[in-house]
Coordinates of C-alpha atoms (C1' of nucleotides) in Angstrom, one line a residue:
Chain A
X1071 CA 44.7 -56.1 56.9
X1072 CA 47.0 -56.7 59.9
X1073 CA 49.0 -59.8 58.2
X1074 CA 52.0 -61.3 59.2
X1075 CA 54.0 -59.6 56.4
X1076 CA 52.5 -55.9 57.7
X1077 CA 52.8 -56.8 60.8
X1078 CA 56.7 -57.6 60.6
X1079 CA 57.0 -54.4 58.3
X1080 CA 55.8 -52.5 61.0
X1081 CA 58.0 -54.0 63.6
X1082 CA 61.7 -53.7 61.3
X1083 CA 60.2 -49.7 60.8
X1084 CA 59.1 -49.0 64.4
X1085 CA 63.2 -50.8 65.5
X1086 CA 64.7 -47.8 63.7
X1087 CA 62.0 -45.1 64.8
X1088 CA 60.0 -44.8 61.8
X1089 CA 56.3 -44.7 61.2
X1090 CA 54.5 -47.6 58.8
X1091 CA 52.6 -44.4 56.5
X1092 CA 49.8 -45.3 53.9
X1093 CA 52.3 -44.5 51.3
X1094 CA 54.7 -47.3 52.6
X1095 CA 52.3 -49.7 53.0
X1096 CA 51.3 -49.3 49.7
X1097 CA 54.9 -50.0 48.5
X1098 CA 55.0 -52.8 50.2
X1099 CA 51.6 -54.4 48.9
X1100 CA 53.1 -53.3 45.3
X1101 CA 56.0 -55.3 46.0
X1102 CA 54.5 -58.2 47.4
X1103 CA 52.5 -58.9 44.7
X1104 CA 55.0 -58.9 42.3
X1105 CA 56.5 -62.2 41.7
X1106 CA 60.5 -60.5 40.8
X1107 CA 61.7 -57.6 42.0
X1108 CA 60.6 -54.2 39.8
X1109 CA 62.7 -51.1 39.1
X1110 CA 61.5 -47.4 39.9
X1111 CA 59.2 -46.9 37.7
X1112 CA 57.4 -50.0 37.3
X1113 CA 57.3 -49.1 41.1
X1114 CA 55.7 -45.8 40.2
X1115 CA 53.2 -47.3 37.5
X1116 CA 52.0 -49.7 40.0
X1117 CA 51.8 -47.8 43.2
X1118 CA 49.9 -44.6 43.2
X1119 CA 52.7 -42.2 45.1
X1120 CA 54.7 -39.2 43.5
X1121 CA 58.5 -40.1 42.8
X1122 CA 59.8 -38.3 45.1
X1123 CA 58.1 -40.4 47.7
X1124 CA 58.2 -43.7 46.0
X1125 CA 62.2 -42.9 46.3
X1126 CA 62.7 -41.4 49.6
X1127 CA 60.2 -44.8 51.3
X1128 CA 61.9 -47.2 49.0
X1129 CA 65.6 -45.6 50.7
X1130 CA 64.3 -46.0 54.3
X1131 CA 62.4 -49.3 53.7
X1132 CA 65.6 -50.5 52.5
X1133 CA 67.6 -48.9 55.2
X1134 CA 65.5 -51.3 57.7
X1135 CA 65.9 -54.1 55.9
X1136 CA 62.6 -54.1 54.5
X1137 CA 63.1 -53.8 51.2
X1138 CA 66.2 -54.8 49.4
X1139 CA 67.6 -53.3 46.1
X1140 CA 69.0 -56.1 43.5
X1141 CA 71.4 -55.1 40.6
X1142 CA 70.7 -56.3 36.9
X1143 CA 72.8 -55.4 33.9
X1144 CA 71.5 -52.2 32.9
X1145 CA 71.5 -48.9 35.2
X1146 CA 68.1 -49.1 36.5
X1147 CA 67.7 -50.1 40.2
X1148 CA 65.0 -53.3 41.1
X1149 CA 64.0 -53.5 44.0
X1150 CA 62.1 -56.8 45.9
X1151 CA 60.9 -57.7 49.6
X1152 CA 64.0 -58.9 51.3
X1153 CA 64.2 -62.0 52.1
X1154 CA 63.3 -62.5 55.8
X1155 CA 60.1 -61.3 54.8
X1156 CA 59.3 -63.5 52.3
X1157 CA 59.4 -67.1 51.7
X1158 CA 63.0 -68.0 51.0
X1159 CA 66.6 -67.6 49.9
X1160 CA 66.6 -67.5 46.4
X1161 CA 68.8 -66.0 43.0
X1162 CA 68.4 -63.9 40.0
X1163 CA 67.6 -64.5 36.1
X1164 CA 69.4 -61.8 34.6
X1165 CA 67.8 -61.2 30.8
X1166 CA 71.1 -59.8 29.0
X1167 CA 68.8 -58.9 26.4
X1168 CA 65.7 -57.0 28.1
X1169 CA 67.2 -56.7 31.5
X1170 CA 64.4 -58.7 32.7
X1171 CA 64.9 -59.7 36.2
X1172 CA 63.1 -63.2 37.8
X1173 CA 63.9 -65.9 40.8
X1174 CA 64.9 -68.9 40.9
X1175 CA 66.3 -71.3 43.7
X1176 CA 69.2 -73.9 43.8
X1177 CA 69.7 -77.3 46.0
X1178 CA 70.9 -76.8 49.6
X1179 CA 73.7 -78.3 49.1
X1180 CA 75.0 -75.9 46.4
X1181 CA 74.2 -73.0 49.2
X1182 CA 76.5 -75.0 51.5
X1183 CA 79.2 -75.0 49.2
X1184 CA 78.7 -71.5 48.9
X1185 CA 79.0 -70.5 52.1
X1186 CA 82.2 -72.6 52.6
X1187 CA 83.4 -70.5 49.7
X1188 CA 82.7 -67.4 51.5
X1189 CA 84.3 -68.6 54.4
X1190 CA 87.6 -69.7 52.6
X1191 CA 87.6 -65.9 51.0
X1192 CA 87.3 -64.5 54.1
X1193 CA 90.4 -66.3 55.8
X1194 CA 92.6 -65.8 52.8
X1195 CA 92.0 -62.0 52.0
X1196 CA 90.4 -60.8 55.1
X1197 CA 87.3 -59.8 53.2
X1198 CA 84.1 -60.2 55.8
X1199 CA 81.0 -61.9 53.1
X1200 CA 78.0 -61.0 54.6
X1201 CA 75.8 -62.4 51.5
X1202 CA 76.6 -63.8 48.4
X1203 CA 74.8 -63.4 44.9
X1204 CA 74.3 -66.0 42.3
X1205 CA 72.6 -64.9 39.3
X1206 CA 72.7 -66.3 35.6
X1207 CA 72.8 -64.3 32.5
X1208 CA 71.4 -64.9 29.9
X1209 CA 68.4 -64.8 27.6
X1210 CA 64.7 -64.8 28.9
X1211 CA 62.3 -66.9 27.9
X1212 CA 60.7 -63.8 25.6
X1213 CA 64.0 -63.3 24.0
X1214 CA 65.2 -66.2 23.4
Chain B
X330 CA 104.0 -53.2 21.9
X331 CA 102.4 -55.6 19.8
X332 CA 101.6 -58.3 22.5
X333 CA 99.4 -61.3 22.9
X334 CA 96.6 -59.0 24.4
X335 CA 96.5 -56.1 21.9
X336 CA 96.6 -58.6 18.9
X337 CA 93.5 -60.2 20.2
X338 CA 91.5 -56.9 20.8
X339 CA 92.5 -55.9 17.4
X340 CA 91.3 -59.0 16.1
X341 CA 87.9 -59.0 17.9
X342 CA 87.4 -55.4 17.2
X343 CA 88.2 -56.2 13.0
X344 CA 86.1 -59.4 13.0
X345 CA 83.5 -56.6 14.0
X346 CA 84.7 -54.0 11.5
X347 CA 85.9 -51.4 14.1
X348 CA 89.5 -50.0 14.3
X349 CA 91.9 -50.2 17.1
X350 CA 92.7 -46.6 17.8
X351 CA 95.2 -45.1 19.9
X352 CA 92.1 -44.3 22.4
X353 CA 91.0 -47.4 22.4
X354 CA 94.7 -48.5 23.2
X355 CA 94.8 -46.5 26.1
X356 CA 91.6 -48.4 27.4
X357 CA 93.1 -51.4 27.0
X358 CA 96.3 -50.8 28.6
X359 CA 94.5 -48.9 31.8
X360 CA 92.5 -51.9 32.3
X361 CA 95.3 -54.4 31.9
X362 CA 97.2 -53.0 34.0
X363 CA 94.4 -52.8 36.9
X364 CA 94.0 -55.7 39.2
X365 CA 90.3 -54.9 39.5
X366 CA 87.1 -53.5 37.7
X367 CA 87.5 -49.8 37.6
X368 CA 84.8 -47.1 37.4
X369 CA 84.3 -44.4 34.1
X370 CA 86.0 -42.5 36.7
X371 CA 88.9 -44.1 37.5
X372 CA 89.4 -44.9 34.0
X373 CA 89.1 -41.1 33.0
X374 CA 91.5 -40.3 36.0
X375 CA 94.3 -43.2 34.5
X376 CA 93.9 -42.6 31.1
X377 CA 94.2 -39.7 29.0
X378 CA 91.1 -39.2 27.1
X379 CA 88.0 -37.0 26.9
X380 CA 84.5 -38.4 28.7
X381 CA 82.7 -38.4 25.6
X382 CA 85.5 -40.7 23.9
X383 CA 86.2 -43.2 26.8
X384 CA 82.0 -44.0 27.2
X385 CA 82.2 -44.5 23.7
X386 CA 84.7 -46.4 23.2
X387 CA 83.7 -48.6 26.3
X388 CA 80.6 -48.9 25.0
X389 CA 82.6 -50.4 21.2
X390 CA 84.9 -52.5 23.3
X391 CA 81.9 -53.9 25.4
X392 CA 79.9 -54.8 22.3
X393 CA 82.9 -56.4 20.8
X394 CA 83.5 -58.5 23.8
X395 CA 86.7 -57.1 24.9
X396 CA 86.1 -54.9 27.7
X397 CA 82.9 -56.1 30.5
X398 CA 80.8 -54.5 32.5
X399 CA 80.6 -55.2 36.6
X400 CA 78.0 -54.1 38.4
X401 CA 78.6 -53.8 42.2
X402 CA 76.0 -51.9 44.5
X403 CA 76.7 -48.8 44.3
X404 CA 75.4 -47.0 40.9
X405 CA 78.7 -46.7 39.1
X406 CA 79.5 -48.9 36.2
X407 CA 82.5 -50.7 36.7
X408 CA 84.6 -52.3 33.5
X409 CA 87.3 -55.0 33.6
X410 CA 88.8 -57.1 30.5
X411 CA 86.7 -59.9 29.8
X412 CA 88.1 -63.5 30.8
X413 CA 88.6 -64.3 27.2
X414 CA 91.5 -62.0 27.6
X415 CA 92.9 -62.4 30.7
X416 CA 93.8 -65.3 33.0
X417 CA 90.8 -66.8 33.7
X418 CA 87.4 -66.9 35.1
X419 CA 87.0 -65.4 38.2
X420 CA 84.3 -63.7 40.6
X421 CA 84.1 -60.4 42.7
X422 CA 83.9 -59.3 46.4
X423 CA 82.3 -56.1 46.6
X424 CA 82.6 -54.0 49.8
X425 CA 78.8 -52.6 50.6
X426 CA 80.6 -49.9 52.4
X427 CA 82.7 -48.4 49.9
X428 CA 81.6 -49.9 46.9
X429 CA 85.2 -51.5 46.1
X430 CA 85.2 -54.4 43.7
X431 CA 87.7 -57.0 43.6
X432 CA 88.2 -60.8 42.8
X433 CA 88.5 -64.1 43.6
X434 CA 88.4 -67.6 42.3
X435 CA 86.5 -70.5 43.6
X436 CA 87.6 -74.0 43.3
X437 CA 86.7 -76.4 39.7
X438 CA 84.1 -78.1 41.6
X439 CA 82.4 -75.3 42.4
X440 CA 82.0 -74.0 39.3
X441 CA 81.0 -77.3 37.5
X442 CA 77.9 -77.4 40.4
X443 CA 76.9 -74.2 39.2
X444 CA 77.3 -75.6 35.7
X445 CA 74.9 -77.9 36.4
X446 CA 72.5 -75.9 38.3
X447 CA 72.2 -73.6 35.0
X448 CA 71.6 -76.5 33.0
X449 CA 68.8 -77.3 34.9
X450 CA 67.2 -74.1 35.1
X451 CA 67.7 -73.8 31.4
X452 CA 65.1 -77.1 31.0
X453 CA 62.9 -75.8 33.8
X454 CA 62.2 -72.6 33.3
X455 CA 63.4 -71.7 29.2
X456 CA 65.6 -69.2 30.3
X457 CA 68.8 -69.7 28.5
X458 CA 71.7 -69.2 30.9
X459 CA 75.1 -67.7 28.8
X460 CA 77.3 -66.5 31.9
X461 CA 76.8 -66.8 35.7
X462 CA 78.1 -64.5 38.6
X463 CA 78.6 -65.2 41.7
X464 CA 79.6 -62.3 44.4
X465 CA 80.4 -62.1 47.8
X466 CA 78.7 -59.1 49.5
X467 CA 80.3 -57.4 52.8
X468 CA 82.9 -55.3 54.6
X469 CA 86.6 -55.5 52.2
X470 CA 89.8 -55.0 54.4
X471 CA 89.5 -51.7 54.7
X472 CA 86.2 -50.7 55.7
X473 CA 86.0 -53.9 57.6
Chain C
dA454 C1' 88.2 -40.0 -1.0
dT455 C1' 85.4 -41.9 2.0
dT456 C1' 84.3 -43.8 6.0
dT457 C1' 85.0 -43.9 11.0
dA458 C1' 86.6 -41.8 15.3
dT459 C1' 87.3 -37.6 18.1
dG460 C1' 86.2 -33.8 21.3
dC461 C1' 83.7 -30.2 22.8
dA462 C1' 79.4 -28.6 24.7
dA463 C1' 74.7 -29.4 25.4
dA464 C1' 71.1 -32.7 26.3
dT465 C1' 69.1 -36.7 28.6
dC466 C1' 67.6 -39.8 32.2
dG467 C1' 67.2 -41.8 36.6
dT468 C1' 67.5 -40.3 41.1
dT469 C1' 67.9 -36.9 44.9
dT470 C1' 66.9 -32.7 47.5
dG471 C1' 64.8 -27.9 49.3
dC472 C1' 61.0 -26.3 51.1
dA473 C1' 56.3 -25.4 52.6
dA474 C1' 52.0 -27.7 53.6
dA475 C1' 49.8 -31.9 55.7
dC476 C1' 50.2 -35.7 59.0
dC477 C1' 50.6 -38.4 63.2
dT478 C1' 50.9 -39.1 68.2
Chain D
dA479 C1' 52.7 -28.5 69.9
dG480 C1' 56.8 -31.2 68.0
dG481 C1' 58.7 -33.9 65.0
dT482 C1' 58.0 -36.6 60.6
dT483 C1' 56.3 -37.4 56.1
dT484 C1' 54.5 -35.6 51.8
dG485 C1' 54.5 -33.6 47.2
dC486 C1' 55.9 -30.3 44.0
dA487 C1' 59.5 -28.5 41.4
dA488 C1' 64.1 -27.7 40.9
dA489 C1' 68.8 -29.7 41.2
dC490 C1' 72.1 -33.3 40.6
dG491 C1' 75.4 -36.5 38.6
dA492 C1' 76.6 -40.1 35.6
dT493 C1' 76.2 -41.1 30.9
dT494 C1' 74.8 -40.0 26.1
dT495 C1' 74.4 -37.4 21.9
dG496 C1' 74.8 -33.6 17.9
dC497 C1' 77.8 -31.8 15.2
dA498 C1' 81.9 -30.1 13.0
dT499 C1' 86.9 -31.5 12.8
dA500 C1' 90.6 -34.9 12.5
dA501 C1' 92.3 -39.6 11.6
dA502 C1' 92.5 -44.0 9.4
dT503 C1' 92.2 -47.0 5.5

DNA sequence: ATTTATGCAAATCGTTTGCAAACCT
DNA sequence: AGGTTTGCAAACGATTTGCATAAAT
């Protein structure tokens, strides 16, 4: 029961003074299980809380860094582990088609190139990157 | 009035058998003429037509590959010419304070290692990679 | 003339919030 | 007890749609 992943869950809520409830817990498991990160309502099907809660714990496991909210191409938010939490640094298969959302990793030495991107940016227009996001568009395997 | 950028819109919107109204004009011209991706808001605000007309006619000039949509973090769509029509190919900063999106460019080599990362992916996993974005996520000048 | 676009107002959909009851420590 | 979380139902805000009129070819 008391993993490491709970375990650290517990610790990023208890940091910013909230309680690790049954109903997040549950959110979590849902969200560990899944293999890509799932929008609201898959969220909902899976899980067994009402919306309104599934909402409110998805806003305060994502205000402690828990949980982390990823944006596709269509309106509906997804929502994954964050990365701390789980295995590794990793990027997005965007489905242009079914907006589809699933991982994928590159070589280090692409993520070092990226990071001395950010770092040019920031000296030339003062802008502080804190995270970068590399996804590809295009069409899944179902619709392609 | 008839420049290089309204000729091409009204040629892609022909090749799809739409016309290339006066709204869709006004579109055109509030998006050339901002240096970054603006909201259904701040489109409404800069241009001069009804809500109901300037979704719908973003929605025509999306499909037809004129206008594209960005999506930041916040919840608001956000539209911008697509490169076809403009300079060139370019990337955003998005402020995760405000929600401000602007650009930037990253250097040739860059971009032909994430060529070659989507190539891969493509024979690994099936998915078909069209487009890729890559964003810098943090504080812009302002909210710095 | 016939097809397509417009504009208003009403509907829709995902998400958020008020409030009273249930929970935890 | 004292403060937090829950769950229902109602509210919200961005975007979409029905329909009758106006415009374009």
């Amino acid at each position: 029961m008391t993993d490491d992943l709970h375990g650290a869950v517990g610790v990023l809520l208890g940091d910013d003074g909230q309680r690790y409830t049954v109903g997040r817990r549950n959110l979590v498991e849902v969200l560990r299980q899944a293999e890509r990160p799932l929008t609201a309502a898959e969220i909902l099907e899976a899980g067994s809380l009402p919306q309104s809660s599934a909402y409110r714990n998805l806003a305060v496991l994502e205000s402690c860094g828990v949980v982390h909210r990823v944006a596709g191409t269509d309106e509906l938010a997804r929502f994954e582990l964050a990365e701390d939490l789980t295995a590794h640094h990793h990027h997005h298969l965007i489905c242009t088609e079914c907006g589809l959302v699933s991982d994928f990793t590159v070589p280090d030495s692409l993520e070092s190139d990226l990071a001395a991107v950010a770092h040019r940016v920031a000296l030339e227009t003062g802008f502080r990157a804190e995270h970068h996001r590399l996804d590809l568009l295009g069409r899944c395997v179902h619709c392609g």
